[in-house]
């Protein structure tokens, strides 16, 4: 079995951990939430790169065989440097604009992501590879991450802010919406409340976990034992509330795993 590190600015990457526990329950996981510093999306590129690198080095020092950067923002800004400095597989997350372009019927696709992701060279390079016939309506989801971090994903306040952010996407006639931040899958209920079933939602957690699985197979870490592995939840802010949020947000039953939480001390 492998030990897998999953890292995000906060609770968003739990959407990836959830999928990983579904597809690869036998492995052991360390989930690292840098909630004391969320949101990353409004921070400078240098800061995001340095912090993400430090946290991935920390996970590698704990013995992780692979790390999932379960954050679009950290992937966009830092994955190249993290891969250059660590010798274990590093799997990143990118907004699913490619599958969205393939699935959209009318070629109009909304992309909801952080400011930093939308501005990043990596995202814009990916965008440039896609066919011209597709139009992408890019919208920053400013303010949404703090609400989700505060456990308010389904609140009226979130609905109000979300409806403002979705307005340009809807006005343009988008039939597909890319959830380009790992926190946003936790807004599905609110998005459906506002938009009904008329829009296709794209998130990439399934593809990310399939990529993780391929990498583990290359390392010969297969997942064929019947037992569920352990989950260690580490927070830079409040480990008890991370555990409570994980129990609330994950569709997997955490009781099937041996689960612990811990506080992240200074990492630099
Ligand atoms: N979950 C991160 C992402 O996917 C959130 C970014 C933030 O902290 O602003 O981009």
Short mmCIF file of C-alpha atoms and ligand atoms in Angstrom, two decimals:
data_model
loop_
_atom_site.label_atom_id
_atom_site.label_comp_id
_atom_site.label_asym_id
_atom_site.label_seq_id
_atom_site.Cartn_x
_atom_site.Cartn_y
_atom_site.Cartn_z
CA UNK A 1 0.00 0.00 0.00
CA UNK A 2 1.09 3.55 -0.59
CA UNK A 3 1.02 6.69 1.53
CA UNK A 4 -0.49 9.51 -0.50
CA UNK A 5 -0.28 13.20 0.36
CA UNK A 6 -3.16 15.41 -0.71
CA UNK A 7 -2.68 19.13 -0.31
CA UNK A 8 -4.93 22.18 -0.73
CA UNK A 9 -5.20 25.73 0.57
CA UNK A 10 -8.07 24.47 2.70
CA UNK A 11 -11.01 22.08 2.59
CA UNK A 12 -11.45 22.19 -1.21
CA UNK A 13 -9.13 19.29 -1.87
CA UNK A 14 -11.46 17.11 0.19
CA UNK A 15 -13.42 16.84 -3.08
CA UNK A 16 -10.39 15.06 -4.54
CA UNK A 17 -9.75 13.02 -1.37
CA UNK A 18 -13.38 11.88 -1.53
CA UNK A 19 -12.88 10.51 -5.04
CA UNK A 20 -9.54 8.96 -4.04
CA UNK A 21 -11.17 7.16 -1.09
CA UNK A 22 -13.87 5.90 -3.48
CA UNK A 23 -11.47 4.58 -6.12
CA UNK A 24 -8.45 3.73 -3.96
CA UNK A 25 -9.73 3.10 -0.41
CA UNK A 26 -6.93 0.73 0.58
CA UNK A 27 -4.16 3.31 0.56
CA UNK A 28 -3.17 5.56 3.47
CA UNK A 29 -3.70 9.31 3.10
CA UNK A 30 -2.39 12.49 4.66
CA UNK A 31 -4.68 15.39 3.82
CA UNK A 32 -3.04 18.76 4.42
CA UNK A 33 -5.29 21.86 4.59
CA UNK A 34 -3.50 25.19 4.76
CA UNK A 35 -6.69 26.86 5.97
CA UNK A 36 -4.77 29.46 8.00
CA UNK A 37 -3.68 30.89 4.66
CA UNK A 38 -6.78 30.35 2.49
CA UNK A 39 -7.67 31.72 0.05
CA UNK A 40 -4.55 31.28 -2.07
CA UNK A 41 -6.35 32.64 -5.14
CA UNK A 42 -5.80 36.26 -4.17
CA UNK A 43 -2.12 35.88 -3.18
CA UNK A 44 0.97 36.57 -5.27
CA UNK A 45 2.46 34.01 -7.56
CA UNK A 46 5.75 33.97 -5.59
CA UNK A 47 3.98 33.41 -2.29
CA UNK A 48 1.84 30.56 -3.66
CA UNK A 49 4.89 28.86 -5.19
CA UNK A 50 7.03 29.12 -2.04
CA UNK A 51 4.26 27.95 0.32
CA UNK A 52 3.12 25.08 -1.92
CA UNK A 53 6.70 23.89 -2.31
CA UNK A 54 7.29 24.01 1.46
CA UNK A 55 4.11 22.02 2.15
CA UNK A 56 4.86 19.40 -0.50
CA UNK A 57 8.39 19.00 0.93
CA UNK A 58 6.78 18.51 4.34
CA UNK A 59 4.51 15.77 2.93
CA UNK A 60 7.49 14.10 1.23
CA UNK A 61 9.37 14.20 4.55
CA UNK A 62 6.48 12.26 6.13
CA UNK A 63 7.14 9.42 3.69
CA UNK A 64 4.49 10.06 1.01
CA UNK A 65 5.01 7.97 -2.12
CA UNK A 66 3.02 10.43 -4.24
CA UNK A 67 1.42 13.84 -3.74
CA UNK A 68 -1.77 15.20 -5.22
CA UNK A 69 -1.79 18.98 -5.38
CA UNK A 70 -5.56 19.14 -4.94
CA UNK A 71 -5.66 22.85 -5.71
CA UNK A 72 -5.94 24.39 -9.18
CA UNK A 73 -4.25 27.58 -7.97
CA UNK A 74 -1.21 25.84 -6.45
CA UNK A 75 -0.94 23.57 -9.49
CA UNK A 76 -1.00 26.53 -11.86
CA UNK A 77 1.65 28.45 -9.96
CA UNK A 78 3.90 25.84 -8.43
CA UNK A 79 3.75 22.36 -9.94
CA UNK A 80 6.74 22.81 -12.24
CA UNK A 81 9.00 23.84 -9.36
CA UNK A 82 7.64 21.14 -7.03
CA UNK A 83 8.29 18.48 -9.67
CA UNK A 84 11.79 19.86 -10.19
CA UNK A 85 12.60 19.58 -6.46
CA UNK A 86 10.88 16.33 -5.44
CA UNK A 87 11.51 12.93 -6.93
CA UNK A 88 8.11 11.36 -6.17
CA UNK A 89 5.11 11.56 -8.54
CA UNK A 90 3.28 14.88 -8.23
CA UNK A 91 -0.24 14.93 -9.63
CA UNK A 92 -1.90 18.28 -10.22
CA UNK A 93 -5.40 19.57 -10.90
CA UNK A 94 -6.37 21.82 -13.79
CA UNK A 95 -9.72 23.34 -14.74
CA UNK A 96 -11.47 20.85 -17.03
CA UNK A 97 -11.72 23.14 -20.05
CA UNK A 98 -10.80 20.36 -22.49
CA UNK A 99 -13.60 17.96 -21.47
CA UNK A 100 -15.93 20.96 -21.27
CA UNK A 101 -15.12 21.96 -24.86
CA UNK A 102 -15.85 18.38 -25.94
CA UNK A 103 -19.14 18.16 -24.06
CA UNK A 104 -20.57 21.59 -24.78
CA UNK A 105 -23.31 21.54 -27.42
CA UNK A 106 -23.28 25.26 -28.21
CA UNK A 107 -19.57 25.93 -27.70
CA UNK A 108 -20.09 28.43 -24.88
CA UNK A 109 -18.37 27.37 -21.67
CA UNK A 110 -18.23 29.18 -18.34
CA UNK A 111 -15.07 28.79 -16.26
CA UNK A 112 -15.35 29.62 -12.57
CA UNK A 113 -11.89 29.63 -10.95
CA UNK A 114 -9.70 31.78 -8.73
CA UNK A 115 -8.18 35.01 -9.98
CA UNK A 116 -4.68 33.48 -9.72
CA UNK A 117 -5.64 30.42 -11.79
CA UNK A 118 -7.29 32.49 -14.52
CA UNK A 119 -4.28 34.81 -14.75
CA UNK A 120 -1.67 32.04 -14.69
CA UNK A 121 0.53 31.18 -17.66
CA UNK A 122 -0.30 27.51 -17.24
CA UNK A 123 -4.05 28.04 -17.57
CA UNK A 124 -3.65 30.40 -20.51
CA UNK A 125 -1.30 27.99 -22.26
CA UNK A 126 -3.91 25.24 -21.86
CA UNK A 127 -6.60 27.56 -23.19
CA UNK A 128 -4.49 28.31 -26.26
CA UNK A 129 -4.45 24.60 -27.21
CA UNK A 130 -8.24 24.44 -27.53
CA UNK A 131 -10.19 24.94 -30.75
CA UNK A 132 -11.31 28.49 -31.61
CA UNK A 133 -14.93 27.51 -32.09
CA UNK A 134 -15.36 27.27 -28.30
CA UNK A 135 -15.89 30.49 -26.34
CA UNK A 136 -14.81 30.52 -22.69
CA UNK A 137 -16.42 32.95 -20.27
CA UNK A 138 -13.87 33.29 -17.47
CA UNK A 139 -15.11 34.39 -14.10
CA UNK A 140 -13.25 34.69 -10.83
CA UNK A 141 -15.12 33.25 -7.86
CA UNK A 142 -13.75 35.87 -5.43
CA UNK A 143 -15.16 35.46 -1.94
CA UNK A 144 -16.50 31.92 -2.41
CA UNK A 145 -13.56 30.04 -0.87
CA UNK A 146 -13.80 31.85 2.53
CA UNK A 147 -17.53 31.05 2.68
CA UNK A 148 -16.90 27.36 1.98
CA UNK A 149 -14.06 27.35 4.53
CA UNK A 150 -16.53 28.78 7.06
CA UNK A 151 -18.95 25.90 6.43
CA UNK A 152 -21.42 28.16 4.60
CA UNK A 153 -21.54 26.44 1.20
CA UNK A 154 -25.33 26.17 1.31
CA UNK A 155 -26.07 29.56 2.90
CA UNK A 156 -28.09 32.48 1.50
CA UNK A 157 -24.92 34.58 1.54
CA UNK A 158 -23.20 32.07 -0.73
CA UNK A 159 -26.23 31.86 -3.02
CA UNK A 160 -26.21 35.65 -3.42
CA UNK A 161 -22.51 35.85 -4.23
CA UNK A 162 -22.65 32.84 -6.51
CA UNK A 163 -25.56 34.26 -8.46
CA UNK A 164 -23.53 37.45 -9.11
CA UNK A 165 -20.53 35.43 -10.30
CA UNK A 166 -22.67 33.21 -12.51
CA UNK A 167 -24.53 36.10 -14.16
CA UNK A 168 -22.00 36.80 -16.99
CA UNK A 169 -21.69 33.06 -17.61
CA UNK A 170 -25.44 32.70 -17.95
CA UNK A 171 -25.89 35.91 -19.92
CA UNK A 172 -23.44 34.58 -22.50
CA UNK A 173 -25.63 31.47 -22.91
CA UNK A 174 -23.15 28.90 -21.54
CA UNK A 175 -24.43 25.33 -21.53
CA UNK A 176 -21.41 24.01 -19.60
CA UNK A 177 -19.71 25.23 -16.43
CA UNK A 178 -16.19 24.27 -15.40
CA UNK A 179 -15.69 24.12 -11.63
CA UNK A 180 -12.08 25.32 -11.82
CA UNK A 181 -11.35 25.30 -8.09
CA UNK A 182 -11.51 22.20 -5.92
CA UNK A 183 -13.65 24.05 -3.37
CA UNK A 184 -16.45 24.57 -5.91
CA UNK A 185 -17.78 20.98 -6.13
CA UNK A 186 -19.09 21.71 -2.62
CA UNK A 187 -21.29 24.38 -4.22
CA UNK A 188 -23.11 21.90 -6.46
CA UNK A 189 -26.28 22.11 -4.41
CA UNK A 190 -26.28 25.92 -4.51
CA UNK A 191 -25.43 25.96 -8.22
CA UNK A 192 -28.29 23.56 -8.97
CA UNK A 193 -30.61 25.69 -6.84
CA UNK A 194 -29.73 28.70 -9.01
CA UNK A 195 -29.44 27.04 -12.41
CA UNK A 196 -31.50 23.88 -12.20
CA UNK A 197 -30.33 21.01 -14.41
CA UNK A 198 -29.88 23.12 -17.52
CA UNK A 199 -26.11 23.33 -17.37
CA UNK A 200 -23.47 20.59 -17.43
CA UNK A 201 -21.02 20.83 -14.53
CA UNK A 202 -17.43 19.72 -15.10
CA UNK A 203 -15.01 18.84 -12.34
CA UNK A 204 -11.90 16.79 -12.82
CA UNK A 205 -11.60 14.78 -9.61
CA UNK A 206 -12.30 11.48 -11.36
CA UNK A 207 -9.59 12.11 -13.98
CA UNK A 208 -7.12 13.24 -11.31
CA UNK A 209 -7.61 10.08 -9.26
CA UNK A 210 -7.31 7.88 -12.34
CA UNK A 211 -3.99 9.60 -13.04
CA UNK A 212 -2.93 8.95 -9.42
CA UNK A 213 -3.85 5.29 -9.84
CA UNK A 214 -1.74 4.99 -12.99
CA UNK A 215 1.23 6.57 -11.22
CA UNK A 216 0.88 4.19 -8.26
CA UNK A 217 0.77 1.22 -10.61
CA UNK A 218 4.02 2.37 -12.18
CA UNK A 219 5.49 2.40 -8.64
CA UNK A 220 3.94 -1.03 -8.12
CA UNK A 221 1.69 0.16 -5.31
CA UNK A 222 -1.45 -1.74 -6.16
CA UNK A 223 -4.62 -1.52 -4.16
CA UNK A 224 -5.87 -5.06 -3.99
CA UNK A 225 -6.23 -5.66 -0.24
CA UNK A 226 -9.82 -5.55 1.03
CA UNK A 227 -9.02 -3.34 4.05
CA UNK A 228 -9.53 0.42 4.10
CA UNK A 229 -6.41 2.46 4.84
CA UNK A 230 -5.94 5.35 7.25
CA UNK A 231 -6.65 9.06 6.84
CA UNK A 232 -4.64 11.69 8.70
CA UNK A 233 -6.11 15.20 8.42
CA UNK A 234 -3.65 18.01 9.12
CA UNK A 235 -4.70 21.66 9.35
CA UNK A 236 -2.66 24.83 9.75
CA UNK A 237 -5.70 26.45 11.40
CA UNK A 238 -7.95 24.12 13.37
CA UNK A 239 -7.69 20.36 13.13
CA UNK A 240 -10.96 19.69 14.99
CA UNK A 241 -12.97 21.76 12.54
CA UNK A 242 -11.16 20.15 9.59
CA UNK A 243 -12.21 16.74 10.91
CA UNK A 244 -15.79 17.93 11.41
CA UNK A 245 -15.90 19.40 7.90
CA UNK A 246 -14.42 16.27 6.39
CA UNK A 247 -17.15 14.19 8.06
CA UNK A 248 -19.73 16.60 6.74
CA UNK A 249 -18.42 17.12 3.19
CA UNK A 250 -17.13 13.68 2.27
CA UNK A 251 -19.61 11.26 0.78
CA UNK A 252 -17.35 8.38 1.90
CA UNK A 253 -17.82 7.11 5.42
CA UNK A 254 -14.69 8.17 7.29
CA UNK A 255 -15.51 5.61 10.00
CA UNK A 256 -14.36 2.90 7.59
CA UNK A 257 -10.84 4.28 7.85
CA UNK A 258 -8.68 4.79 10.89
CA UNK A 259 -8.91 8.57 11.03
CA UNK A 260 -6.88 11.12 13.00
CA UNK A 261 -6.38 14.85 12.87
CA UNK A 262 -3.40 16.99 13.80
CA UNK A 263 -2.26 20.59 13.86
CA UNK A 264 0.40 21.70 11.42
CA UNK A 265 3.22 23.49 13.21
CA UNK A 266 5.59 25.89 11.49
CA UNK A 267 6.61 24.83 8.01
CA UNK A 268 8.90 26.96 5.90
N1 LIG B 1 -8.99 24.82 -3.85
C1 LIG B 1 -8.20 25.88 -4.40
C2 LIG B 1 -8.20 25.78 -5.93
O1 LIG B 1 -8.52 24.73 -6.46
C3 LIG B 1 -8.67 27.12 -3.77
C4 LIG B 1 -7.94 28.31 -4.00
C5 LIG B 1 -7.92 29.36 -2.94
O2 LIG B 1 -7.54 29.06 -1.81
O3 LIG B 1 -8.23 30.48 -3.31
O4 LIG B 1 -7.85 26.70 -6.63
#
